Coordinates of C-alpha atoms in Angstrom, one line a residue:
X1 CA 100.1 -19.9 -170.3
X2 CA 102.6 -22.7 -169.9
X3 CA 100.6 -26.0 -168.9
X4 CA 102.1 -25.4 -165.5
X5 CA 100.7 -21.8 -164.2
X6 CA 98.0 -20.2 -165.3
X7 CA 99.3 -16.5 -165.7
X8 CA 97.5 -13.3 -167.5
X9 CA 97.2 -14.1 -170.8
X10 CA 100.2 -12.7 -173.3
X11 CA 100.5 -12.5 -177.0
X12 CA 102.4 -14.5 -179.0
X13 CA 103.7 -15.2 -182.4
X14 CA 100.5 -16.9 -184.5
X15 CA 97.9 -15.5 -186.4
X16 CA 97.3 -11.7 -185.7
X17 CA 93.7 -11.0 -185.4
X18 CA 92.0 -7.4 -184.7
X19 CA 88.4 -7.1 -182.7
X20 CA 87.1 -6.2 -185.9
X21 CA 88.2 -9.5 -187.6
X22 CA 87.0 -11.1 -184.5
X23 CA 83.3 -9.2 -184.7
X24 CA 83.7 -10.8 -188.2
X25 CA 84.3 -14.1 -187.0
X26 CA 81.8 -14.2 -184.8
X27 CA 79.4 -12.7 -187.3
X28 CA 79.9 -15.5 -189.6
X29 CA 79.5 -18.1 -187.0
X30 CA 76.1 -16.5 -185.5
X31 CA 77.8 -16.0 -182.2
X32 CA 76.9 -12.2 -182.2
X33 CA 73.0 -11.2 -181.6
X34 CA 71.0 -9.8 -184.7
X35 CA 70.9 -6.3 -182.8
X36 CA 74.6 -5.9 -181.7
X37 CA 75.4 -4.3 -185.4
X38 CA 73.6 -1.4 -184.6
X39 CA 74.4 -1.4 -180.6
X40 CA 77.7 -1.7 -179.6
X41 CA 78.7 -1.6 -175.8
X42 CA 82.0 -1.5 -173.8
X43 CA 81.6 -5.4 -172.5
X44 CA 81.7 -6.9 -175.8
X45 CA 83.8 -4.8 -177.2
X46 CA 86.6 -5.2 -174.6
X47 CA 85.5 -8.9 -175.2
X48 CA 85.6 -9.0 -178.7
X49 CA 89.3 -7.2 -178.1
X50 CA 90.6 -9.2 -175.4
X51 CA 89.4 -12.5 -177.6
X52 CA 91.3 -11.2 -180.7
X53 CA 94.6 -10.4 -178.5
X54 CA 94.4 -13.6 -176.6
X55 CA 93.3 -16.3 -178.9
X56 CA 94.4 -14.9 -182.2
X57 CA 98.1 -15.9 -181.6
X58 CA 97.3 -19.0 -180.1
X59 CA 95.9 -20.5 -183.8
X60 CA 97.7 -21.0 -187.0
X61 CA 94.7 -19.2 -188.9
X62 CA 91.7 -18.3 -189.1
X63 CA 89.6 -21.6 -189.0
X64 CA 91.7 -22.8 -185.8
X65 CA 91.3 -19.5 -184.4
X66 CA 86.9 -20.2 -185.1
X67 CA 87.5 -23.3 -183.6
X68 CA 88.9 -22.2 -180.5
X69 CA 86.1 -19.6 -180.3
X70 CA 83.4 -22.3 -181.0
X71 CA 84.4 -23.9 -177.9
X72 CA 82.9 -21.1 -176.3
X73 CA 79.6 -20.8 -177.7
X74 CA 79.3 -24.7 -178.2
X75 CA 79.5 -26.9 -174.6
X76 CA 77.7 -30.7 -174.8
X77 CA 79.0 -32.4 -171.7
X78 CA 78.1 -35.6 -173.4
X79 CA 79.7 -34.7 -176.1
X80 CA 83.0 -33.9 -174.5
X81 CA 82.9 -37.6 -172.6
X82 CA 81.6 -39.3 -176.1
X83 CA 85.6 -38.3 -177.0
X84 CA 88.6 -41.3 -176.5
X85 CA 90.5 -38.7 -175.1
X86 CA 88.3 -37.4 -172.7
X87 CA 88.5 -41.3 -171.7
X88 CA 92.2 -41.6 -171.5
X89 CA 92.2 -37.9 -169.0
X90 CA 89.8 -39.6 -166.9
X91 CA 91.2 -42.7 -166.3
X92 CA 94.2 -40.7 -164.7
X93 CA 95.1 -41.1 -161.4
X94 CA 93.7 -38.0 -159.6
X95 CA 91.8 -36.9 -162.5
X96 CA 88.0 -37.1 -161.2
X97 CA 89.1 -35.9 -157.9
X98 CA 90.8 -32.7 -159.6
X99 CA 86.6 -32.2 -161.1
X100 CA 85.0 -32.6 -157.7
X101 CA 87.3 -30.2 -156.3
X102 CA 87.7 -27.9 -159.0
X103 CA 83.5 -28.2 -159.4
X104 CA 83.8 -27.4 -155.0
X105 CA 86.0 -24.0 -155.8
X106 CA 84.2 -23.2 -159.3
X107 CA 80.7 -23.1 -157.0
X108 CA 82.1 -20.9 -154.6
X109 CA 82.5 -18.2 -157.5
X110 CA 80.2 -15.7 -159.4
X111 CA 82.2 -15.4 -161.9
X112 CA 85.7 -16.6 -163.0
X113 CA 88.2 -14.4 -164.8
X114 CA 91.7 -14.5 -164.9
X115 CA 92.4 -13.7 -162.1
X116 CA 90.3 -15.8 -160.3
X117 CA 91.5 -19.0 -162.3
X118 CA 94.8 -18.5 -161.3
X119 CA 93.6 -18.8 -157.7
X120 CA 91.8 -21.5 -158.5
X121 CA 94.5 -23.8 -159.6
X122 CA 96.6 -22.2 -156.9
X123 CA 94.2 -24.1 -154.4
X124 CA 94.2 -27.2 -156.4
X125 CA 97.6 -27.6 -156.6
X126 CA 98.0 -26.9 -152.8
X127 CA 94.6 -29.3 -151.9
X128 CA 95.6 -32.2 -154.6
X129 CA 99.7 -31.8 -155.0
X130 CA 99.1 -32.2 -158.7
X131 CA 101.1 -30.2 -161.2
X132 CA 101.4 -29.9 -165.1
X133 CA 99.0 -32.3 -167.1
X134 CA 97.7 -34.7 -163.9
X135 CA 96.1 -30.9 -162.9
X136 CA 95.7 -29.1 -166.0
X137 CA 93.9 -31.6 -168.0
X138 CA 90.8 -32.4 -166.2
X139 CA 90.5 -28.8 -165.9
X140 CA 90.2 -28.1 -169.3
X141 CA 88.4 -30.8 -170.4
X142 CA 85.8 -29.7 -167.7
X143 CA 85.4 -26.1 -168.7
X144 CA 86.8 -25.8 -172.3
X145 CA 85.5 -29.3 -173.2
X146 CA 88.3 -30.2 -174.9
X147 CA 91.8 -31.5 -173.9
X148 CA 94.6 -29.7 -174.7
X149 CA 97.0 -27.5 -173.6
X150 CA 97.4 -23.6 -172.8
X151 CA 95.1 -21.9 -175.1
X152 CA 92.4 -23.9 -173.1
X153 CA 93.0 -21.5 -170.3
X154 CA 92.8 -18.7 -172.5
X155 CA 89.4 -19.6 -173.5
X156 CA 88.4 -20.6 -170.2
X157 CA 89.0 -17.1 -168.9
X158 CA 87.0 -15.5 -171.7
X159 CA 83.8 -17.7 -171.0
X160 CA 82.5 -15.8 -168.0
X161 CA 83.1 -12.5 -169.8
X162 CA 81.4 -13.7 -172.8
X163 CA 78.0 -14.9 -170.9
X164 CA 77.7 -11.2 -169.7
X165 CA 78.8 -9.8 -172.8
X166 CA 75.2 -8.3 -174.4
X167 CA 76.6 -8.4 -177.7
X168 CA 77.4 -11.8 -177.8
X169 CA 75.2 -15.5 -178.4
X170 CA 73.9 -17.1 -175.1
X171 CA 77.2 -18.9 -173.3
X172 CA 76.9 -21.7 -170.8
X173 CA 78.9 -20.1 -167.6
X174 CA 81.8 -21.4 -165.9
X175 CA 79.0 -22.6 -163.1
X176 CA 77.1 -24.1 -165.8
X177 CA 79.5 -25.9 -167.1
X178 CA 80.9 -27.9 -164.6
X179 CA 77.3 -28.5 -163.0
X180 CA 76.7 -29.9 -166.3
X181 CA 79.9 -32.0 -166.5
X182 CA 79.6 -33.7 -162.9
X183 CA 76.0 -34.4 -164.0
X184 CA 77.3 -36.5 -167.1
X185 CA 80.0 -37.8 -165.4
X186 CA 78.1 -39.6 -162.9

């Protein structure tokens, strides 16, 4: 996803990864639960798949690939504003006013997938007028806890799927996170 739109998720040149070396991965990390080696379902493995084929060519190997993952399984909203550059995105014109109304159409959602992210920043952009990093900062920083660029969407869209994915380590939702981000913000 270019830093501008927030489109389905493609594959690109990086570092090819499989669902099994992403099982592997997450393994390693203790991000899958004791009992998923023995019971394997459809949600986590279309996760495990969708993570592989999404994030794998966004990192250069396979430790940036686990730390793209980790941001996941790991969210500390004090941790994320504890950053400088969490500072400097804040400090933006427009930036805390792109959280409360991102936090307002985040709310309003059970769930967010793709999708439902694009519509998302659809709305922003028509609410607030903001476009490229003005917009898309904040947003990750919010829900990926880190600032960056287009692979932060790609794990944004994955968090959802992973909180109801069986298989997988407890995952602070979408919801979660940005209750938990206003609440340190303030």
């Amino acid at each position: 996803m270019s830093p501008d739109s927030a489109t389905e998720p493609e594959a690109q040149a990086g570092f090819s990864c499989t669902a099994s070396e992403m099982r592997a991965l997450l393994a390693e990390r203790a991000w899958l639960r004791d009992s998923y080696s023995s019971q394997h379902d459809e949600r986590t493995e279309s996760w495990l798949a969708d993570a592989a084929k999404w994030l794998g060519p966004q990192a250069g190997d396979r430790e940036s690939l686990a730390r793209l993952v980790g941001l996941i399984f790991h969210y500390e909203p004090s941790e994320v504003l504890a950053a400088p550059e969490a500072h400097a995105v804040l400090l933006r014109k427009g930036a805390r006013e792109v959280v409360r109304v991102l936090a307002s159409e985040a709310l309003a959602c059970e769930t967010i997938d793709s999708d439902q992210f694009k519509e998302i920043v659809g709305r922003l952009k028509a609410k607030l007028g903001h476009r490229g990093r003005v917009l898309f900062h904040p947003i990750r920083l919010a829900l990926a806890g880190q600032v960056g660029e287009g692979e932060l969407d790609r794990v944004i869209v994955l968090i959802d799927r992973a909180a109801a994915a069986p298989g997988l380590a407890p995952v602070k939702t979408i919801r979660t996170r940005i209750l938990e981000f206003c609440a340190a913000l303030d």
